Amino acid sequence: MGHYENEAFIFFGMNQNKSRMIFTHVDFTSLFNRTCERDDYYPWTFTRNGETCYQGHEIVYFVKNINSFCINNYTSSLQIKHNCPCFVQDFQCRFNYYYNDGYCELDRYSDLEIHQLNCESNLKPIRYLNGFSKLHPGICSPRQYDPIKDDAWADVCTSNEYSNEILFFSKNMSFVCVLDYMGDPLPKFITVNTSLPNDINPMFPMVVDMVTKFIFYYSNDTISLYLNRDYNFNKIELYSFSFKIKSIAIDHFLDLLFILDLNHTFFVISMKTNFVKLLAENVTDFEYSNSNLSVSFNKPGQLCFYRFDSNIKCSQTYLDVKKFIFYEEHGYSGLLIRNHTLLIYEVLKTNLISKKQPILYVDSVDFFGIIKYNLFFMQNATLIRVDLRYPTRFDLVTNNNFSDIIKMSLNVVYFKNPYNNAQDGCKYQCNPMVKSEAFCYCTENEYNQIYSCESGDTECLRKYCAGFHCASSECLTNNVMCNGIHECRDGSDENNCKKICQESEHLCETDCLPKNILCPAYKYKFLHGIVIEKLGHTNKITKDYSTAIISFSTALIIILVLLFLKKSKAAKILFKLTSRKRLRPQHMTKLYIHASEST
């Protein structure tokens, strides 16, 4: 009743003492003399936090004008305009739960009793996130409620060994969003603010040690470490350079600092030994993955993947790539083009990217990252997640506005050293002084390595040292000179001192500086052709043949002069000597140079 030329209604209720039910029939048909037309309606869209998307669709409803006195003849009161990201909080809570202040709470009148929520082995449940609707894979629709599975098993589980996290930086603050053990977003977007020192500009190169929350920051040609002690930061300068830096990354457990400078040189410093290794040249961007000891980087026309226990593998590309990520464990590659187009490929090797079509193509992307099967990206100030196993559905992680975000990174944060518990039983260590590309290796293979310098070759080692080089071959940070403490084995840090500083200081030319400040007079200059003789197939150093050419030219001139003076007595004696000893031109050259030096 009450539909299209039959505006009859039945009203029912209870009498005052609720002893009987009353029914009343009312027919409004005679009051209307026409049926409604299109102009009697206006479109209306549901708005949520300024957006018109709801349950994966933008739906337009047709609402009758309040002054239109007509019979409704519309058979449908809505139409779907287009699809949009799916938001789990658009759906009602699961059976036995109700929605309260952003969470699904167990109905106290329900007969459901939950004594324990189960997770798989080595996982732990998050109880307060139970009760949200579970969606079908790939579509924005809640799946059917299963009382046996849904009430016994926790909806959200996290790992006891690691944490999956997204770190965000804005111009004024930073915060962390935690994911579940598979990298899926939690049904409730929960963030934890992280403190930043007042003198830090997040636009400069910086990285956060996600284990300790210490900050590595570059400014004024120096990389500094900020130690967070109860919201008080202590600044320690680590390395000073004679070149500018574009971006940095770290590995907490291996004490590796990765640096890309503005000359497109990509290198690593061991923060245990302070020695340097050139990794690649002509690099425009890199992404370090501490989950498998590898880095993805791109060069002009090349996509490269480098496992530090193996070698660099590059493939050609015709695309103008801004950022490249290869997630080896699950075989996904992401290419962010400079026009902000994101391409996702499902490949097991990087050289297959050019031979396959992308499984996903997204426009207007500013940042992205991949963790396990999950792709996260920033598009038009919103955070979107896609399960790459079912790439037909885009999930809105939160309705927060991210227009002020300037950096985003995905991190697997291990609670214990993952390299001491590798699946192959290997305990990894990394040494930048190893000559080959595979500078990370099992500890039992240490004696099989070939090094760039001999252990006692101080002149060679000095070229690789990013700090103060001791005569006894150690490389220390540049804050050890002339403070009365023998920090080098041979005490060479206390030699030739114009004066002795206090133990908490060090000598910088003529001044004593605190040990947390480096001497600005000494900056490390990366010597490309000297630091590494050959870098696999990715970098070729051109040799200098000028000395050999000069020597050959000198010998040729000598021969011509001697031929011209052949009749002289001295020349005859010389030719007799050369004919007896069968001296070749190169021997003559050596003889001539020796005589010249003696003169």
XYZ file of C-alpha atoms in Angstrom:
599
model
C 0.000 0.000 0.000
C 1.004 3.593 -0.409
C 2.517 3.220 -3.870
C 1.505 4.671 -7.278
C -2.213 5.583 -7.490
C -2.958 3.625 -4.342
C -2.125 5.877 -1.445
C -3.934 3.773 1.143
C -2.330 3.134 4.506
C -3.082 1.087 7.587
C -2.103 2.526 10.964
C -2.050 0.328 14.027
C -1.247 0.701 17.684
C -2.225 -0.194 21.229
C -4.845 1.386 23.424
C -3.791 3.256 26.534
C -3.725 0.291 28.892
C -2.312 -1.970 26.133
C -5.190 -4.391 26.422
C -6.074 -4.433 22.744
C -4.688 -3.478 19.330
C -6.341 -0.800 17.144
C -6.200 -0.709 13.310
C -7.171 2.334 11.205
C -7.426 2.541 7.402
C -6.740 5.882 5.668
C -6.951 6.424 1.894
C -5.215 9.549 0.518
C -5.873 8.748 -3.142
C -8.732 11.208 -3.552
C -6.538 14.076 -2.373
C -4.149 13.845 -5.360
C -5.118 14.786 -8.882
C -1.832 13.973 -10.675
C 1.177 11.728 -10.668
C 4.638 13.105 -9.994
C 7.029 14.097 -12.778
C 10.808 14.448 -12.925
C 10.774 18.061 -11.770
C 9.006 17.013 -8.586
C 12.215 15.347 -7.359
C 15.718 16.531 -6.570
C 18.896 14.413 -6.345
C 20.455 13.819 -2.956
C 23.687 12.011 -2.060
C 24.686 10.616 1.264
C 27.614 12.596 2.694
C 30.162 11.133 5.070
C 32.968 13.398 6.263
C 32.633 15.535 3.163
C 32.637 12.515 0.818
C 29.718 11.069 -1.116
C 30.956 7.450 -1.143
C 29.075 4.843 0.865
C 29.601 1.057 0.901
C 31.763 1.180 -2.202
C 29.397 3.242 -4.360
C 28.405 6.814 -4.892
C 24.607 6.571 -4.840
C 22.220 9.305 -5.942
C 18.821 9.248 -4.205
C 15.719 10.965 -5.609
C 13.844 12.903 -2.961
C 10.383 14.386 -3.532
C 10.050 18.136 -3.184
C 8.118 19.067 -0.076
C 5.728 21.274 -2.070
C 4.972 18.734 -4.814
C 1.415 17.490 -4.183
C 1.374 14.405 -6.397
C 1.291 10.635 -6.371
C 4.750 9.052 -6.402
C 5.170 6.966 -9.551
C 8.899 6.248 -9.350
C 9.647 2.536 -9.316
C 13.237 3.224 -8.194
C 14.350 5.941 -5.821
C 18.117 5.717 -6.366
C 20.817 5.151 -8.954
C 24.518 4.260 -8.683
C 26.728 6.980 -10.082
C 30.111 5.161 -9.889
C 32.159 2.857 -7.680
C 34.487 4.235 -5.005
C 36.734 2.885 -2.229
C 35.141 0.464 0.202
C 35.069 1.386 3.905
C 34.442 -1.370 6.432
C 32.877 1.050 8.917
C 30.054 1.725 6.436
C 28.649 -1.667 7.376
C 26.877 -2.685 10.551
C 28.733 -4.612 13.203
C 28.548 -8.365 13.169
C 25.718 -10.257 14.867
C 25.842 -9.904 18.696
C 27.775 -6.605 18.436
C 26.667 -2.988 18.198
C 28.452 0.157 17.003
C 29.630 2.548 19.718
C 32.081 5.444 19.295
C 33.935 3.922 16.357
C 34.174 0.403 17.791
C 31.985 -2.700 17.722
C 31.089 -3.703 21.276
C 29.594 -6.982 22.410
C 25.902 -6.617 23.211
C 25.507 -7.200 26.929
C 22.060 -8.689 26.343
C 23.480 -11.235 23.920
C 23.846 -14.849 25.004
C 27.272 -14.971 23.319
C 30.081 -15.596 25.790
C 33.669 -15.141 24.618
C 36.195 -16.545 27.067
C 39.120 -16.800 24.669
C 39.873 -15.589 21.148
C 42.152 -17.816 19.124
C 44.940 -16.905 16.695
C 47.342 -19.042 14.743
C 50.632 -20.113 16.288
C 52.956 -17.304 17.431
C 50.212 -14.689 17.039
C 48.231 -12.745 19.625
C 44.639 -11.397 19.396
C 43.491 -7.791 19.741
C 40.201 -8.262 21.587
C 38.845 -4.732 21.321
C 38.836 -4.909 17.506
C 36.455 -7.873 17.301
C 32.946 -7.559 15.862
C 33.446 -5.544 12.656
C 31.918 -6.887 9.451
C 34.096 -9.151 7.345
C 33.995 -8.462 3.623
C 34.010 -10.831 0.691
C 37.367 -10.940 -1.151
C 37.421 -8.454 -3.997
C 33.916 -6.991 -3.545
C 32.477 -4.396 -1.181
C 29.922 -6.613 0.526
C 29.891 -8.293 3.969
C 30.212 -12.044 3.910
C 27.800 -14.344 5.654
C 28.133 -14.657 9.404
C 29.670 -17.943 10.568
C 28.966 -18.356 14.325
C 31.495 -21.173 14.766
C 34.460 -19.462 13.127
C 33.588 -15.809 13.713
C 32.970 -16.153 17.454
C 35.866 -18.457 18.328
C 38.674 -16.877 16.308
C 39.969 -13.340 16.730
C 39.252 -10.949 13.876
C 42.627 -9.228 14.276
C 45.925 -10.893 15.179
C 49.430 -9.468 15.419
C 52.780 -11.244 15.515
C 54.961 -11.905 18.546
C 58.092 -11.588 16.369
C 57.498 -8.445 14.313
C 55.159 -5.539 13.714
C 53.954 -4.182 10.367
C 53.756 -0.385 10.487
C 53.218 2.644 8.269
C 55.180 5.756 9.190
C 53.817 9.138 8.081
C 55.570 12.504 8.089
C 53.893 15.865 7.780
C 55.602 19.234 8.014
C 54.839 19.457 11.720
C 54.583 15.922 13.083
C 54.967 12.194 12.474
C 52.798 9.242 13.454
C 52.657 5.466 13.078
C 49.754 3.271 11.976
C 49.958 -0.402 13.009
C 48.796 -3.212 10.679
C 48.013 -6.840 11.464
C 50.454 -9.728 11.013
C 49.641 -10.034 7.293
C 49.913 -6.310 6.640
C 46.131 -5.838 6.473
C 44.763 -2.570 7.871
C 42.953 -2.768 11.186
C 39.169 -2.192 11.037
C 39.728 0.882 13.204
C 42.450 3.311 12.086
C 44.649 3.730 15.154
C 47.742 5.932 15.192
C 50.507 6.682 17.664
C 52.237 10.045 17.467
C 56.032 10.054 17.449
C 58.077 12.959 18.719
C 60.327 15.054 16.502
C 63.070 17.412 17.699
C 62.314 21.086 17.280
C 65.327 21.698 15.029
C 64.356 19.037 12.465
C 62.842 19.858 9.091
C 61.041 16.723 7.766
C 61.646 17.946 4.219
C 65.340 17.118 4.674
C 66.683 13.546 4.313
C 65.889 11.577 7.460
C 64.983 8.093 8.627
C 63.583 6.701 11.876
C 64.993 3.570 13.453
C 61.638 1.845 13.981
C 63.070 -0.401 16.722
C 64.491 2.307 18.983
C 62.655 5.315 17.479
C 66.022 7.087 17.170
C 66.229 9.543 14.268
C 68.975 9.852 11.647
C 68.872 13.302 10.086
C 70.914 15.086 7.421
C 71.538 18.834 7.323
C 74.527 21.135 6.844
C 76.561 18.350 5.184
C 76.280 16.197 8.319
C 74.299 13.115 9.337
C 73.302 13.312 12.994
C 71.680 10.852 15.379
C 68.907 12.024 17.703
C 68.494 9.848 20.796
C 65.023 10.039 22.333
C 65.177 9.771 26.100
C 61.771 10.410 27.709
C 60.855 12.987 25.046
C 64.239 14.708 25.424
C 66.513 14.482 22.399
C 70.295 14.258 22.516
C 71.997 15.085 19.219
C 75.193 13.313 18.151
C 76.911 14.125 14.860
C 78.062 10.957 13.067
C 79.440 11.704 9.593
C 80.332 14.843 7.691
C 80.518 14.899 3.873
C 81.825 17.177 1.159
C 78.771 16.422 -1.024
C 74.998 16.761 -0.693
C 72.685 13.888 0.212
C 69.282 13.084 -1.290
C 67.962 10.232 0.892
C 69.036 7.780 3.593
C 67.911 4.454 5.097
C 69.172 2.185 7.870
C 69.240 -1.422 8.990
C 69.004 -1.526 12.772
C 70.359 -5.023 13.399
C 73.246 -4.883 10.916
C 74.161 -1.244 11.677
C 74.128 -0.259 8.017
C 73.513 3.291 6.815
C 72.469 3.581 3.148
C 73.048 6.911 1.403
C 72.083 8.304 -1.992
C 73.798 11.598 -2.783
C 72.837 14.283 -5.278
C 75.495 12.962 -7.652
C 73.326 9.809 -7.911
C 75.935 7.728 -6.081
C 74.493 4.997 -3.864
C 76.717 3.686 -1.077
C 76.618 2.137 2.376
C 78.480 2.865 5.614
C 78.936 0.277 8.338
C 78.195 2.101 11.579
C 80.230 -0.560 13.400
C 83.468 0.030 11.473
C 82.751 3.359 9.653
C 84.039 1.940 6.372
C 82.299 2.711 3.067
C 81.273 0.624 0.066
C 80.060 1.928 -3.268
C 76.946 -0.001 -4.303
C 75.880 1.616 -7.587
C 76.161 4.806 -9.627
C 73.598 6.808 -11.641
C 70.884 5.851 -9.126
C 67.840 8.143 -8.986
C 65.933 6.489 -6.111
C 66.100 3.429 -3.838
C 63.899 1.475 -1.418
C 65.540 -0.682 1.255
C 63.820 -3.830 2.542
C 65.066 -5.193 5.850
C 62.793 -8.229 5.553
C 65.098 -9.895 3.008
C 68.319 -7.837 3.123
C 67.792 -6.256 -0.285
C 67.264 -2.961 -2.057
C 65.253 -1.954 -5.116
C 66.585 1.005 -7.074
C 66.141 2.615 -10.438
C 68.503 4.228 -12.917
C 67.631 6.060 -16.130
C 66.144 3.293 -18.280
C 66.849 0.539 -15.736
C 65.113 -1.254 -12.856
C 67.494 -2.987 -10.447
C 67.172 -5.417 -7.558
C 70.119 -6.131 -5.285
C 70.283 -8.820 -2.612
C 73.336 -8.095 -0.486
C 74.200 -11.786 -0.243
C 74.087 -12.087 -4.036
C 74.529 -9.537 -6.824
C 72.779 -6.752 -8.722
C 70.245 -7.705 -11.381
C 68.949 -4.972 -13.690
C 66.418 -4.935 -16.508
C 65.637 -2.340 -19.139
C 62.546 -0.119 -19.090
C 61.244 2.540 -21.442
C 59.222 4.205 -18.664
C 60.248 7.378 -16.842
C 60.260 5.777 -13.385
C 60.268 7.891 -10.236
C 60.219 5.004 -7.740
C 60.579 1.236 -8.105
C 59.836 -1.458 -5.501
C 60.248 -5.202 -5.999
C 58.680 -7.279 -3.203
C 60.485 -10.552 -3.798
C 58.696 -12.752 -1.223
C 55.334 -12.531 -2.955
C 56.410 -11.526 -6.456
C 54.968 -8.011 -6.816
C 56.612 -4.998 -8.427
C 55.474 -1.399 -8.233
C 56.498 1.393 -10.618
C 55.536 4.973 -9.846
C 55.910 6.994 -13.041
C 56.796 10.688 -12.872
C 53.307 11.618 -14.064
C 52.023 10.031 -10.785
C 50.740 6.866 -12.467
C 51.239 3.680 -10.450
C 51.726 0.338 -12.224
C 51.681 -2.977 -10.332
C 53.052 -6.175 -11.862
C 52.922 -9.755 -10.634
C 56.361 -11.150 -11.507
C 58.938 -13.397 -9.865
C 61.899 -11.669 -11.536
C 62.450 -8.042 -12.494
C 63.432 -8.903 -16.071
C 59.871 -10.142 -16.680
C 58.264 -6.752 -16.030
C 58.637 -5.534 -19.613
C 57.043 -8.757 -20.892
C 53.862 -8.587 -18.803
C 50.817 -6.366 -18.485
C 50.224 -4.641 -15.138
C 47.544 -6.137 -12.901
C 46.747 -2.670 -11.567
C 46.874 0.834 -13.023
C 46.171 3.833 -10.773
C 46.377 7.569 -11.507
C 47.183 10.519 -9.221
C 49.389 8.578 -6.771
C 51.849 10.457 -4.569
C 53.337 7.679 -2.397
C 53.084 3.902 -2.296
C 54.452 0.828 -0.553
C 53.981 -2.945 -0.583
C 53.941 -5.280 2.389
C 53.180 -8.971 1.804
C 50.017 -9.018 -0.391
C 48.977 -5.483 0.483
C 49.504 -2.351 -1.565
C 49.066 1.011 0.168
C 49.079 4.282 -1.729
C 48.169 7.922 -1.263
C 45.722 9.268 -3.841
C 44.084 12.694 -3.673
C 44.920 13.033 0.047
C 43.316 9.664 0.921
C 44.983 6.420 2.051
C 43.931 3.409 -0.039
C 44.701 -0.296 0.412
C 44.431 -3.002 -2.275
C 44.756 -6.714 -1.580
C 46.782 -7.667 -4.651
C 45.335 -11.186 -4.621
C 41.935 -9.573 -5.350
C 42.769 -6.240 -7.025
C 39.137 -5.501 -7.971
C 38.369 -3.699 -4.698
C 39.941 -0.532 -3.323
C 39.677 -0.123 0.457
C 39.523 3.226 2.191
C 41.781 2.741 5.219
C 40.457 5.825 6.995
C 38.438 8.896 6.154
C 41.241 11.143 7.497
C 42.615 13.809 5.188
C 46.307 13.363 4.312
C 46.870 16.528 2.287
C 49.757 17.594 4.559
C 51.684 14.294 4.318
C 55.133 14.676 2.733
C 56.536 11.153 3.328
C 55.150 7.662 3.826
C 57.059 4.423 4.436
C 56.048 0.818 5.159
C 58.167 -1.052 7.680
C 58.527 -4.570 9.034
C 59.824 -4.004 12.569
C 61.450 -7.097 14.073
C 61.699 -7.442 17.840
C 64.794 -9.687 17.572
C 67.611 -9.897 15.054
C 66.066 -11.697 12.044
C 69.472 -12.382 10.503
C 70.440 -14.687 13.366
C 67.414 -16.897 12.722
C 67.389 -17.231 8.955
C 65.476 -20.173 7.502
C 68.659 -21.596 5.999
C 70.380 -21.541 9.401
C 72.703 -18.718 8.359
C 73.742 -15.940 10.718
C 74.377 -12.954 8.480
C 76.967 -10.243 8.823
C 77.928 -7.480 6.391
C 81.357 -6.010 5.702
C 81.714 -3.089 3.247
C 85.378 -4.006 2.758
C 84.401 -7.189 0.901
C 85.305 -6.615 -2.727
C 82.414 -8.458 -4.387
C 78.808 -7.302 -4.574
C 77.859 -10.030 -2.062
C 79.212 -8.166 0.971
C 76.700 -9.820 3.342
C 77.371 -13.478 4.073
C 77.102 -16.264 6.635
C 79.550 -15.864 9.498
C 81.105 -19.271 8.795
C 82.075 -18.026 5.305
C 84.030 -15.019 6.570
C 87.441 -16.500 5.779
C 86.481 -17.119 2.150
C 86.004 -13.419 1.379
C 88.274 -11.274 -0.795
C 88.752 -7.759 0.558
C 89.396 -4.446 -1.162
C 92.464 -3.785 0.996
C 95.051 -5.891 2.772
C 94.698 -5.788 6.546
C 97.839 -3.694 7.033
C 97.527 -1.449 3.978
C 96.729 1.807 5.762
C 96.891 3.945 2.606
C 94.258 1.777 0.921
C 92.037 1.619 4.009
C 92.153 5.394 4.457
C 90.280 5.871 1.170
C 87.342 3.847 2.501
C 87.223 5.449 5.956
C 84.372 7.915 6.558
C 85.911 9.150 9.813
C 89.293 9.291 11.553
C 91.685 6.663 10.198
C 94.123 5.218 12.719
C 97.618 4.200 11.698
C 96.698 0.790 13.125
C 93.963 0.485 10.419
C 90.804 1.186 12.472
C 88.297 3.774 11.265
C 86.724 5.778 14.095
C 84.227 8.615 14.142
C 85.876 11.997 13.723
C 85.721 13.017 17.384
C 88.645 11.205 19.013
C 91.720 13.381 18.541
C 93.842 14.666 21.410
C 91.669 14.045 24.457
C 94.148 11.930 26.398
C 92.425 8.623 25.559
C 94.092 6.132 23.226
C 91.078 5.132 21.140
C 93.257 3.828 18.298
C 95.132 0.629 19.131
C 98.444 2.329 18.438
C 97.451 5.641 20.034
C 97.786 7.529 16.741
C 94.757 9.656 17.656
C 96.959 11.282 20.316
C 99.935 12.053 18.059
C 101.033 15.569 17.012
C 98.622 17.249 19.424
C 98.939 21.017 19.748
C 97.072 20.710 23.038
C 95.181 18.086 25.021
C 91.414 18.450 25.454
C 89.239 17.001 28.192
C 88.042 13.395 27.879
C 84.547 14.578 26.859
C 86.036 16.695 24.032
C 88.253 16.356 20.982
C 90.643 18.666 19.180
C 89.449 20.419 16.013
C 92.451 22.290 14.591
C 93.093 24.643 17.523
C 89.797 24.325 19.423
C 88.361 21.717 21.762
C 84.825 20.659 20.795
C 82.294 18.449 22.634
C 82.390 14.857 21.373
C 78.841 15.076 20.017
C 80.021 17.701 17.486
C 82.293 16.779 14.580
C 85.150 18.920 13.409
C 83.833 20.874 10.388
C 87.333 21.055 8.919
C 87.291 17.344 8.045
C 84.676 16.094 5.584
C 84.651 12.771 3.816
C 84.991 12.962 0.053
C 83.849 9.888 -1.817
C 86.561 8.884 -4.292
C 84.637 7.039 -7.002
C 87.416 5.489 -9.076
C 89.701 4.813 -6.104
C 87.208 3.497 -3.588
C 86.190 0.592 -5.765
C 88.075 -0.845 -8.698
C 85.132 -2.541 -10.342
C 81.456 -2.838 -9.426
C 80.161 -5.916 -11.217
C 78.422 -5.200 -14.484
C 76.742 -2.006 -13.344
C 79.694 0.417 -13.202
C 82.777 0.516 -15.381
C 85.773 2.609 -14.394
C 87.746 4.017 -17.336
C 91.474 3.346 -16.934
C 94.067 6.099 -17.450
C 96.491 5.159 -20.246
C 98.245 8.541 -20.383
C 101.390 7.319 -18.556
C 101.903 4.414 -20.927
C 101.416 6.654 -23.968
C 103.984 9.170 -22.687
C 106.509 6.416 -21.981
C 106.124 4.951 -25.461
C 106.464 8.410 -27.071
C 109.619 9.112 -25.083
C 111.176 5.834 -26.180
C 110.381 6.560 -29.820
C 112.087 9.964 -29.629
C 115.190 8.395 -28.084
C 115.453 5.863 -30.883
C 115.142 8.551 -33.573
C 117.789 10.719 -31.917
C 120.194 7.813 -31.611
C 119.686 6.866 -35.254
C 120.502 10.432 -36.228
C 123.691 10.312 -34.130
C 124.607 6.809 -35.229
C 128.056 7.818 -36.473
C 129.112 9.311 -33.159
C 131.384 7.300 -30.872
C 129.003 7.350 -27.924
C 126.185 6.127 -30.124
C 128.294 3.275 -31.479
C 129.156 2.138 -27.955
C 125.505 2.326 -26.925
C 124.351 0.353 -29.952
C 126.952 -2.289 -29.243
C 125.600 -2.649 -25.723
C 122.018 -2.858 -26.907
C 122.821 -5.367 -29.621
C 124.652 -7.632 -27.166
C 121.896 -7.579 -24.519
C 119.038 -7.545 -27.060
C 117.457 -4.599 -25.279
C 113.956 -3.730 -26.484
C 112.714 -0.124 -26.706
C 110.988 -0.408 -23.329
C 114.318 -1.302 -21.681
C 115.917 1.668 -23.372
C 113.187 3.839 -22.015
C 113.834 2.642 -18.486
C 117.558 3.232 -18.906
C 116.960 6.755 -20.181
C 114.542 7.673 -17.437
C 116.936 6.325 -14.795
C 119.778 8.407 -16.228
C 117.589 11.505 -16.356
C 116.560 11.076 -12.726
C 120.224 10.677 -11.742
C 121.115 13.850 -13.588
